[in-house]
Amino acid sequence: MTRGHVGWVALCCLALSGGGCSSRRESAEGKPPEPAAPAQPSAPAQPSAEKPPETQAPEQKETPAMATTLECKLSVPPSATVGQPVELLFQLTNRTAAPLYVLSWRSPLERVGGRDFDITRDGAEVAYQGPMKKRAAPSPDQYLAVAPGATVEGRLDLALAYDLSQPGRYRIAFPGPLMDVTDKLPDTARSFDVMTARPVTCAPVETTLTKP
């Protein structure tokens, strides 16, 4: 083979090898990027399960019969003269929703039945000078009916049962209790064994006795 023919063959190989290299480079460098996979739609947010509000038991409302009981009040004149009557007014009110029957014994409802008051003069205890009654079982007529919201009264002259012979500042308190309170009027004499005492709270009162 002549030198010129050999050169032509080499030139052809060079051209062919250069084209092959260029194709491979284009395939490696010029390949368009693959499209990104479409984003998957996110699942809709599930609503959070709200805790139902806690239900509370309805508030218990007190009825008048549950809420309160008998209420008492004392009244005396603000001043008096030694040797004159000192009238005390006792008022008892039924604040319940039912009628009640109150035994009058040992309360101002029967006037004087014993040492039922605590009385002091300028801080010193005043002597009781009234009667001390002995009792049998109480009969129905010794009970006072007090309707719901109604008031019964008793009046007595303290000077007839207590030593109010000295001038001074007198303080009068009724400590109670009421000896028997029931919601049903007894048909016959009521046994002492079934009697139910009922405490009451009366605000103490004061009066001033002066010399004649």
mmCIF file of C-alpha atoms in Angstrom:
data_model
loop_
_atom_site.group_PDB
_atom_site.id
_atom_site.type_symbol
_atom_site.label_atom_id
_atom_site.label_comp_id
_atom_site.label_asym_id
_atom_site.label_seq_id
_atom_site.Cartn_x
_atom_site.Cartn_y
_atom_site.Cartn_z
ATOM 1 C CA MET A 1 0.000 0.000 0.000
ATOM 2 C CA THR A 2 1.323 3.428 -0.958
ATOM 3 C CA ARG A 3 2.044 6.161 1.572
ATOM 4 C CA GLY A 4 -0.749 8.312 0.268
ATOM 5 C CA HIS A 5 -3.281 5.573 0.571
ATOM 6 C CA VAL A 6 -2.199 4.898 4.158
ATOM 7 C CA GLY A 7 -2.651 8.581 5.054
ATOM 8 C CA TRP A 8 -6.119 8.676 3.597
ATOM 9 C CA VAL A 9 -7.127 5.646 5.611
ATOM 10 C CA ALA A 10 -5.752 7.218 8.834
ATOM 11 C CA LEU A 11 -7.627 10.417 8.112
ATOM 12 C CA CYS A 12 -10.876 8.514 7.695
ATOM 13 C CA CYS A 13 -10.361 6.675 10.957
ATOM 14 C CA LEU A 14 -9.627 9.941 12.724
ATOM 15 C CA ALA A 15 -12.786 11.469 11.331
ATOM 16 C CA LEU A 16 -14.839 8.483 12.328
ATOM 17 C CA SER A 17 -13.374 8.315 15.820
ATOM 18 C CA GLY A 18 -13.958 12.051 16.358
ATOM 19 C CA GLY A 19 -17.604 11.765 15.363
ATOM 20 C CA GLY A 20 -18.108 8.821 17.653
ATOM 21 C CA CYS A 21 -16.641 10.749 20.543
ATOM 22 C CA SER A 22 -18.834 13.724 19.775
ATOM 23 C CA SER A 23 -21.967 11.560 19.725
ATOM 24 C CA ARG A 24 -21.083 9.995 23.002
ATOM 25 C CA ARG A 25 -20.427 13.398 24.602
ATOM 26 C CA GLU A 26 -23.733 14.799 23.318
ATOM 27 C CA SER A 27 -25.533 11.779 24.631
ATOM 28 C CA ALA A 28 -23.916 12.288 28.040
ATOM 29 C CA GLU A 29 -24.014 16.091 28.258
ATOM 30 C CA GLY A 30 -26.888 17.114 26.011
ATOM 31 C CA LYS A 31 -29.522 14.700 27.236
ATOM 32 C CA PRO A 32 -32.500 16.718 28.408
ATOM 33 C CA PRO A 33 -33.366 16.287 32.139
ATOM 34 C CA GLU A 34 -36.061 13.893 32.914
ATOM 35 C CA PRO A 35 -39.256 15.601 34.043
ATOM 36 C CA ALA A 36 -39.842 15.468 37.775
ATOM 37 C CA ALA A 37 -42.578 13.173 38.968
ATOM 38 C CA PRO A 38 -45.753 15.099 39.656
ATOM 39 C CA ALA A 39 -46.300 15.840 43.331
ATOM 40 C CA GLN A 40 -48.858 13.661 44.929
ATOM 41 C CA PRO A 41 -51.782 15.683 46.294
ATOM 42 C CA SER A 42 -51.675 15.754 50.046
ATOM 43 C CA ALA A 43 -54.544 14.111 51.891
ATOM 44 C CA PRO A 44 -57.013 16.603 53.305
ATOM 45 C CA ALA A 45 -56.502 17.308 56.976
ATOM 46 C CA GLN A 46 -58.815 15.298 59.118
ATOM 47 C CA PRO A 47 -60.824 17.458 61.508
ATOM 48 C CA SER A 48 -59.658 16.918 65.053
ATOM 49 C CA ALA A 49 -62.164 15.115 67.185
ATOM 50 C CA GLU A 50 -63.306 17.700 69.672
ATOM 51 C CA LYS A 51 -64.071 16.501 73.149
ATOM 52 C CA PRO A 52 -67.705 17.171 73.889
ATOM 53 C CA PRO A 53 -68.152 19.661 76.716
ATOM 54 C CA GLU A 54 -68.583 18.071 80.072
ATOM 55 C CA THR A 55 -72.073 18.237 81.361
ATOM 56 C CA GLN A 56 -72.541 19.248 84.953
ATOM 57 C CA ALA A 57 -75.264 18.069 87.231
ATOM 58 C CA PRO A 58 -77.891 20.749 87.692
ATOM 59 C CA GLU A 59 -77.372 22.820 90.790
ATOM 60 C CA GLN A 60 -79.590 21.803 93.661
ATOM 61 C CA LYS A 61 -81.718 24.738 94.684
ATOM 62 C CA GLU A 62 -82.881 24.907 98.219
ATOM 63 C CA THR A 63 -86.554 25.109 98.799
ATOM 64 C CA PRO A 64 -87.754 27.407 101.586
ATOM 65 C CA ALA A 65 -88.336 24.352 103.783
ATOM 66 C CA MET A 66 -84.725 23.224 103.216
ATOM 67 C CA ALA A 67 -83.128 26.623 103.454
ATOM 68 C CA THR A 68 -84.387 27.996 106.757
ATOM 69 C CA THR A 69 -86.561 27.393 109.774
ATOM 70 C CA LEU A 70 -88.228 29.345 112.546
ATOM 71 C CA GLU A 71 -87.009 32.886 113.092
ATOM 72 C CA CYS A 72 -87.493 34.903 116.277
ATOM 73 C CA LYS A 73 -87.198 38.534 117.283
ATOM 74 C CA LEU A 74 -87.206 40.324 120.644
ATOM 75 C CA SER A 75 -88.266 43.914 121.287
ATOM 76 C CA VAL A 76 -88.249 46.051 124.452
ATOM 77 C CA PRO A 77 -88.658 49.797 125.032
ATOM 78 C CA PRO A 78 -85.309 51.569 124.898
ATOM 79 C CA SER A 79 -85.811 52.946 128.389
ATOM 80 C CA ALA A 80 -88.159 52.682 131.369
ATOM 81 C CA THR A 81 -88.441 53.724 134.984
ATOM 82 C CA VAL A 82 -87.647 51.350 137.813
ATOM 83 C CA GLY A 83 -90.907 50.033 139.269
ATOM 84 C CA GLN A 84 -92.779 50.333 135.980
ATOM 85 C CA PRO A 85 -93.608 47.417 133.602
ATOM 86 C CA VAL A 86 -90.894 46.404 131.140
ATOM 87 C CA GLU A 87 -92.834 44.757 128.362
ATOM 88 C CA LEU A 88 -91.021 42.361 126.065
ATOM 89 C CA LEU A 89 -92.431 41.418 122.659
ATOM 90 C CA PHE A 90 -91.473 37.999 121.280
ATOM 91 C CA GLN A 91 -92.196 37.314 117.593
ATOM 92 C CA LEU A 92 -91.815 33.889 115.998
ATOM 93 C CA THR A 93 -92.007 33.585 112.196
ATOM 94 C CA ASN A 94 -92.269 30.378 110.159
ATOM 95 C CA ARG A 95 -89.813 30.677 107.252
ATOM 96 C CA THR A 96 -90.416 27.145 105.976
ATOM 97 C CA ALA A 97 -92.834 26.017 103.245
ATOM 98 C CA ALA A 98 -94.982 23.918 105.589
ATOM 99 C CA PRO A 99 -97.198 24.684 108.591
ATOM 100 C CA LEU A 100 -95.582 24.050 111.955
ATOM 101 C CA TYR A 101 -97.004 23.518 115.430
ATOM 102 C CA VAL A 102 -95.011 25.012 118.290
ATOM 103 C CA LEU A 103 -95.370 24.072 121.918
ATOM 104 C CA SER A 104 -95.683 27.314 123.877
ATOM 105 C CA TRP A 105 -93.996 25.981 127.013
ATOM 106 C CA ARG A 106 -90.807 27.630 128.287
ATOM 107 C CA SER A 107 -91.035 30.438 125.767
ATOM 108 C CA PRO A 108 -92.518 33.951 125.746
ATOM 109 C CA LEU A 109 -95.500 32.431 123.927
ATOM 110 C CA GLU A 110 -96.864 31.306 127.319
ATOM 111 C CA ARG A 111 -95.752 34.433 129.171
ATOM 112 C CA VAL A 112 -93.804 33.177 132.211
ATOM 113 C CA GLY A 113 -93.184 29.482 132.672
ATOM 114 C CA GLY A 114 -89.678 29.398 134.122
ATOM 115 C CA ARG A 115 -86.294 31.040 133.898
ATOM 116 C CA ASP A 116 -86.374 31.300 130.127
ATOM 117 C CA PHE A 117 -84.293 34.460 129.659
ATOM 118 C CA ASP A 118 -80.702 35.364 130.388
ATOM 119 C CA ILE A 119 -80.805 38.890 131.833
ATOM 120 C CA THR A 120 -77.886 40.936 133.100
ATOM 121 C CA ARG A 121 -77.639 44.429 134.604
ATOM 122 C CA ASP A 122 -74.378 46.199 133.754
ATOM 123 C CA GLY A 123 -72.858 42.744 133.200
ATOM 124 C CA ALA A 124 -74.118 41.178 136.459
ATOM 125 C CA GLU A 125 -76.686 38.364 136.353
ATOM 126 C CA VAL A 126 -80.240 39.275 137.354
ATOM 127 C CA ALA A 127 -82.129 36.924 139.650
ATOM 128 C CA TYR A 128 -85.246 35.094 138.494
ATOM 129 C CA GLN A 129 -88.204 35.530 140.856
ATOM 130 C CA GLY A 130 -91.025 33.898 138.905
ATOM 131 C CA PRO A 131 -92.755 30.516 139.148
ATOM 132 C CA MET A 132 -91.297 27.142 138.177
ATOM 133 C CA LYS A 133 -94.076 25.017 136.705
ATOM 134 C CA LYS A 134 -94.289 21.243 136.835
ATOM 135 C CA ARG A 135 -95.585 19.676 133.658
ATOM 136 C CA ALA A 136 -97.614 16.726 132.442
ATOM 137 C CA ALA A 137 -97.574 15.641 128.798
ATOM 138 C CA PRO A 138 -98.686 18.613 126.644
ATOM 139 C CA SER A 139 -102.198 18.577 125.189
ATOM 140 C CA PRO A 140 -103.022 19.717 121.609
ATOM 141 C CA ASP A 141 -104.385 23.070 122.812
ATOM 142 C CA GLN A 142 -100.914 24.000 124.103
ATOM 143 C CA TYR A 143 -99.528 24.079 120.565
ATOM 144 C CA LEU A 144 -99.677 27.168 118.368
ATOM 145 C CA ALA A 145 -100.166 26.723 114.622
ATOM 146 C CA VAL A 146 -97.770 28.831 112.541
ATOM 147 C CA ALA A 147 -98.575 28.880 108.822
ATOM 148 C CA PRO A 148 -95.794 29.324 106.224
ATOM 149 C CA GLY A 149 -94.673 32.938 106.362
ATOM 150 C CA ALA A 150 -96.906 33.719 109.354
ATOM 151 C CA THR A 151 -95.839 35.217 112.696
ATOM 152 C CA VAL A 152 -97.110 34.513 116.203
ATOM 153 C CA GLU A 153 -96.436 36.805 119.159
ATOM 154 C CA GLY A 154 -96.075 36.641 122.902
ATOM 155 C CA ARG A 155 -95.886 39.557 125.352
ATOM 156 C CA LEU A 156 -94.829 39.568 128.990
ATOM 157 C CA ASP A 157 -93.761 41.992 131.675
ATOM 158 C CA LEU A 158 -90.201 41.088 132.631
ATOM 159 C CA ALA A 159 -90.541 43.001 135.909
ATOM 160 C CA LEU A 160 -92.999 40.360 137.172
ATOM 161 C CA ALA A 161 -90.457 37.545 136.998
ATOM 162 C CA TYR A 162 -87.001 39.146 137.228
ATOM 163 C CA ASP A 163 -85.377 41.531 139.667
ATOM 164 C CA LEU A 164 -85.464 44.833 137.788
ATOM 165 C CA SER A 165 -85.459 46.955 140.932
ATOM 166 C CA GLN A 166 -82.137 48.640 140.288
ATOM 167 C CA PRO A 167 -81.314 51.289 137.679
ATOM 168 C CA GLY A 168 -78.820 50.302 135.029
ATOM 169 C CA ARG A 169 -78.342 48.924 131.558
ATOM 170 C CA TYR A 170 -80.177 45.628 131.092
ATOM 171 C CA ARG A 171 -79.412 43.059 128.437
ATOM 172 C CA ILE A 172 -82.098 40.434 127.660
ATOM 173 C CA ALA A 173 -81.480 37.253 125.639
ATOM 174 C CA PHE A 174 -83.670 34.243 124.883
ATOM 175 C CA PRO A 175 -81.316 31.249 124.514
ATOM 176 C CA GLY A 176 -84.022 28.725 123.580
ATOM 177 C CA PRO A 177 -84.577 26.115 122.384
ATOM 178 C CA LEU A 178 -88.294 25.730 121.703
ATOM 179 C CA MET A 179 -89.302 22.610 123.589
ATOM 180 C CA ASP A 180 -91.239 20.923 120.784
ATOM 181 C CA VAL A 181 -91.932 21.722 117.115
ATOM 182 C CA THR A 182 -93.860 19.342 114.860
ATOM 183 C CA ASP A 183 -95.413 19.435 111.399
ATOM 184 C CA LYS A 184 -98.564 17.642 112.572
ATOM 185 C CA LEU A 185 -100.852 18.740 115.378
ATOM 186 C CA PRO A 186 -101.072 15.965 117.994
ATOM 187 C CA ASP A 187 -104.479 14.351 118.414
ATOM 188 C CA THR A 188 -103.895 13.600 122.084
ATOM 189 C CA ALA A 189 -101.363 14.458 124.776
ATOM 190 C CA ARG A 190 -97.909 14.225 123.205
ATOM 191 C CA SER A 191 -95.397 11.965 124.864
ATOM 192 C CA PHE A 192 -92.179 13.517 126.117
ATOM 193 C CA ASP A 193 -90.310 10.740 124.327
ATOM 194 C CA VAL A 194 -91.290 11.991 120.858
ATOM 195 C CA MET A 195 -90.943 15.721 121.489
ATOM 196 C CA THR A 196 -88.420 17.452 119.226
ATOM 197 C CA ALA A 197 -86.680 20.567 120.488
ATOM 198 C CA ARG A 198 -85.923 23.213 117.877
ATOM 199 C CA PRO A 199 -83.111 25.755 118.375
ATOM 200 C CA VAL A 200 -83.835 29.378 117.548
ATOM 201 C CA THR A 201 -81.575 32.400 117.514
ATOM 202 C CA CYS A 202 -82.903 35.755 118.691
ATOM 203 C CA ALA A 203 -80.670 38.812 118.762
ATOM 204 C CA PRO A 204 -80.393 40.086 122.358
ATOM 205 C CA VAL A 205 -81.966 43.447 123.210
ATOM 206 C CA GLU A 206 -81.115 46.125 125.743
ATOM 207 C CA THR A 207 -82.972 48.696 127.784
ATOM 208 C CA THR A 208 -81.988 51.307 130.357
ATOM 209 C CA LEU A 209 -83.878 51.596 133.655
ATOM 210 C CA THR A 210 -83.672 54.884 135.489
ATOM 211 C CA LYS A 211 -84.628 55.999 138.978
ATOM 212 C CA PRO A 212 -88.171 57.278 139.470
#
